[in-house]
């Protein structure tokens, strides 16, 4: 039996395709300047400051090595965030994920291939894509699914805003759409800069981000989409700063939250946000210590709009920033 | 023991074989991508387009064959254990195989995901160690192995491993979604490679099971009969258990924990062809294949592009049928 198992293991080893190492490293502050060709000679630019898009060049190269054919002609995406970025670059996938989020209208006629977590292998195989683009965060669980059909896959990090920017640069380079990528990133970063500048000098609130449903809440650190936006706005994320949480999502532990005492508590709820908020408030009332929490006293416990914050999206960054500023920096 | 098998029951076995062939053909024809009969036949003969080739040969056909193998393995394992325990409620899970395998596999998936190619090996080792624990705890110098002690020690060992599963799930809850599929026992994402690995192991197990029909019949008839025939009861129980554990362990190592089938199929066989294992065991093998194949094909086509794990389909559809047989057969 042992021997049999050993053989099984060996064969499995041979069968396992080389899976790229997934790293959920925190988005580094940019160290190198990307040599993006910013030939923005469009007469419409009334902006004085042109931001250079700075990303970690080593990571871009590393991510690009996943692609056998450059540029791929037929792409299937299993990520809403990646689908949105491709849309900005003018690239139309041959298959996109089935999702409750709104995809660009131009993709209405593109075949849906199942959800991000449950892609339908037969539908994907039917499209015969050169590459399947997925999010790094669920690589471990979905990469296995594509194995039997011998389809080539590539994964891009698309959780935090820095990761979204990095992946935009990667995709821009891959599809030879660097100008569009740069223009798109610049327009986002313009708005970003304006918003961040407006919050400079204001006291940084301590924020706690919760994700989930009424039954199970998870604490999000600053590598998540909303967490990374709050960090850029100068807020302090109690999960990262006080609780030293390295995992992106960790189950809620009441005591450590009480000890950290956040000024603001924000919920990203899938399902009915009002129900989740109500349930949460009931739990708070039951738990005496919670009444002492600053967030509760300030009335700064809110459910965020899932359509803006539920799924990482570069397109929604400006709107998401606006909403966060309203909550974090208004009395 | 020596009475002849009545024709009616032999006819049932033939009927089941015919149904199995029909089910195989239907399953190959059904899937989330519609292929016409002509396309299917052309593709199988090697003339189809690339997409159809991939869908049939890499995705659909391997799944069909894997369902046949795993279904037969689990049903045979359950049938042997029910003879050993002289208890109609015995199933492969009782021996600790499933929970032991789940602990080692979850540990690799959640703690050392880079070593995921070791999963089949880990499942065999974990399942084997747990079953070894169950039997060594149940063994006594005076009195050897008795069904009730095997069952009690199985319950206790399962509780310990169940606790470990719970612990791992809580500590690594952020990575759990990827592991859930394995925990629910799913055939999705399996390829021809898995079938080829599984085939020799399964055949060895089936031959061993078929060769032990006489011993199973002796055990079934109780201790007195065995004594009169001069058989060592404990050795019989141990040797049949080893075959059952082996069959369950190789199955779990490939597709995870598919429940229900090892418990219910031997029963159905008993109700349809009686309790003599000369017909009951081959019938269990065929019926196990048939039930799992139908459940899996149902699960992957009915709600396409969403997939329902075979275990869930079996519980919903197989449960009522089982109850019907029970009422009708007057167990």
XYZ file of C-alpha atoms in Angstrom, chain B residues 66-284:
219
model
C -13.229 7.835 -13.246
C -16.826 7.723 -12.012
C -17.011 4.063 -13.032
C -13.830 3.187 -11.158
C -14.505 5.173 -7.995
C -18.142 4.094 -7.796
C -17.193 0.419 -7.993
C -14.355 0.837 -5.487
C -16.471 2.521 -2.839
C -19.405 0.155 -3.280
C -17.156 -2.908 -2.962
C -15.428 -1.397 0.045
C -18.783 -0.790 1.726
C -20.055 -4.276 0.906
C -16.993 -5.947 2.453
C -17.154 -3.798 5.576
C -20.844 -4.527 6.068
C -19.953 -8.207 6.058
C -17.068 -7.682 8.479
C -19.103 -5.614 10.923
C -22.253 -7.687 10.435
C -23.830 -4.277 10.501
C -25.795 -2.719 7.662
C -24.725 0.766 8.726
C -21.011 0.202 8.158
C -19.438 2.352 5.474
C -15.861 3.063 4.367
C -15.788 6.218 6.481
C -16.089 4.134 9.621
C -12.593 2.713 9.217
C -11.104 6.191 9.593
C -9.882 6.200 5.979
C -11.782 9.336 4.960
C -11.006 11.439 8.008
C -7.364 10.340 8.140
C -6.899 11.166 4.463
C -8.719 14.471 4.932
C -6.322 15.561 7.671
C -3.150 14.896 5.697
C -4.575 16.318 2.473
C -5.914 19.454 4.151
C -2.572 19.924 5.873
C -0.809 19.926 2.514
C -3.443 22.090 0.811
C -3.535 24.708 3.535
C -0.080 24.668 5.106
C 2.248 23.518 2.337
C 0.399 24.272 -0.923
C 3.674 24.100 -2.867
C 3.711 20.351 -2.280
C 0.251 19.706 -3.715
C 1.625 16.989 -6.018
C 1.989 14.872 -2.865
C -1.761 14.894 -2.205
C -2.545 11.364 -3.490
C 0.360 9.957 -1.492
C -0.643 11.934 1.599
C -4.217 10.666 1.329
C -3.079 7.050 1.166
C -0.735 7.501 4.125
C -3.284 9.430 6.182
C -6.070 6.976 5.401
C -3.817 3.995 6.064
C -2.529 5.335 9.378
C -6.046 6.170 10.590
C -7.378 2.738 9.600
C -4.343 1.137 11.264
C -5.175 3.050 14.432
C -8.805 1.958 14.340
C -7.909 -1.709 13.977
C -5.016 -1.770 16.432
C -7.202 -0.091 19.053
C -9.988 -2.575 18.332
C -7.697 -5.598 18.531
C -7.463 -7.451 21.809
C -5.266 -10.433 22.616
C -8.250 -12.128 24.181
C -11.036 -12.026 21.665
C -9.248 -10.524 18.653
C -11.433 -8.289 16.491
C -15.124 -7.927 17.200
C -17.450 -5.781 15.089
C -18.579 -3.703 18.010
C -15.006 -2.843 18.990
C -14.079 -1.907 15.436
C -17.114 0.370 15.276
C -16.415 1.986 18.650
C -12.771 2.578 17.940
C -13.711 3.867 14.483
C -16.041 6.412 16.042
C -13.339 7.536 18.487
C -10.543 7.789 15.906
C -12.888 9.654 13.537
C -13.670 12.097 16.327
C -9.982 12.825 16.873
C -9.306 13.339 13.166
C -12.529 15.291 12.783
C -11.237 17.629 15.460
C -7.974 18.046 13.566
C -9.941 18.843 10.383
C -11.895 21.484 12.267
C -8.720 22.960 13.702
C -7.041 23.223 10.300
C -10.186 24.730 8.770
C -10.297 27.459 11.406
C -6.596 28.266 11.404
C -6.475 28.563 7.627
C -10.014 29.679 6.884
C -8.817 32.164 4.272
C -7.486 29.326 2.109
C -10.383 26.979 2.735
C -12.455 27.519 -0.450
C -9.871 25.697 -2.542
C -9.951 22.730 -0.213
C -13.728 22.533 0.061
C -14.077 20.939 -3.331
C -11.901 18.062 -2.252
C -13.778 17.771 1.018
C -17.070 17.459 -0.843
C -15.688 14.853 -3.189
C -15.816 16.104 -6.722
C -14.745 14.580 -10.014
C -14.279 17.911 -11.728
C -10.845 18.810 -12.984
C -9.752 15.198 -13.381
C -8.059 14.016 -16.539
C -7.033 10.864 -18.335
C -3.861 10.805 -16.239
C -5.915 10.309 -13.091
C -7.856 7.506 -14.759
C -4.664 5.762 -15.812
C -3.286 5.959 -12.291
C -6.543 4.749 -10.797
C -7.182 1.861 -13.194
C -4.493 -0.645 -12.107
C -5.104 0.015 -8.415
C -8.842 -0.459 -8.872
C -8.509 -3.698 -10.823
C -6.238 -5.163 -8.148
C -8.800 -4.202 -5.536
C -11.737 -5.681 -7.453
C -9.928 -8.985 -7.991
C -9.084 -9.144 -4.295
C -12.701 -8.370 -3.412
C -14.122 -10.971 -5.813
C -11.696 -13.579 -4.482
C -12.946 -12.994 -0.959
C -16.633 -13.593 -1.690
C -16.618 -16.938 0.105
C -15.054 -15.411 3.236
C -17.554 -12.577 3.172
C -20.406 -15.062 3.027
C -18.977 -16.969 5.991
C -18.683 -13.785 8.032
C -22.172 -12.752 7.071
C -23.589 -15.971 8.447
C -22.138 -15.324 11.877
C -19.609 -16.670 14.301
C -21.189 -20.064 14.830
C -21.017 -20.976 11.152
C -17.436 -19.808 10.907
C -16.468 -21.930 13.892
C -18.170 -24.966 12.434
C -16.245 -24.436 9.202
C -13.027 -24.139 11.186
C -12.344 -20.581 10.057
C -10.414 -18.042 12.075
C -12.917 -15.220 12.422
C -10.430 -12.522 13.345
C -8.140 -13.292 10.479
C -11.113 -13.190 8.103
C -12.234 -9.844 9.480
C -8.763 -8.411 9.195
C -8.107 -9.601 5.644
C -11.458 -8.342 4.334
C -10.948 -5.039 6.129
C -7.550 -4.582 4.519
C -9.095 -4.964 1.051
C -11.905 -2.551 1.954
C -9.532 0.045 3.384
C -7.295 -0.226 0.342
C -10.219 0.329 -2.042
C -11.471 3.314 -0.065
C -8.016 4.853 0.341
C -7.101 4.806 -3.362
C -10.470 6.379 -4.185
C -10.211 9.097 -1.576
C -6.685 9.908 -2.730
C -7.953 10.870 -6.176
C -11.374 12.442 -5.751
C -11.682 13.247 -2.073
C -14.548 12.293 0.141
C -17.496 10.979 -1.829
C -19.954 9.879 0.812
C -23.147 7.854 0.735
C -22.225 5.454 -2.037
C -20.330 2.931 0.087
C -23.202 2.807 2.554
C -26.184 2.693 0.233
C -25.133 0.722 -2.847
C -24.438 -2.573 -1.015
C -27.894 -2.200 0.516
C -29.561 -1.653 -2.811
C -27.737 -4.731 -4.057
C -29.035 -6.715 -1.103
C -32.595 -5.601 -1.690
C -32.442 -6.365 -5.393
C -30.486 -9.632 -5.533
C -30.439 -10.858 -1.953
C -27.676 -11.118 0.593
C -25.554 -13.862 -0.974
C -22.286 -12.163 -1.905
C -21.698 -14.460 -4.869
C -24.133 -12.280 -6.752
C -24.273 -9.371 -4.347
C -20.648 -8.288 -4.664
C -20.432 -8.228 -8.483
C -23.806 -6.492 -8.463
C -22.488 -3.918 -5.986
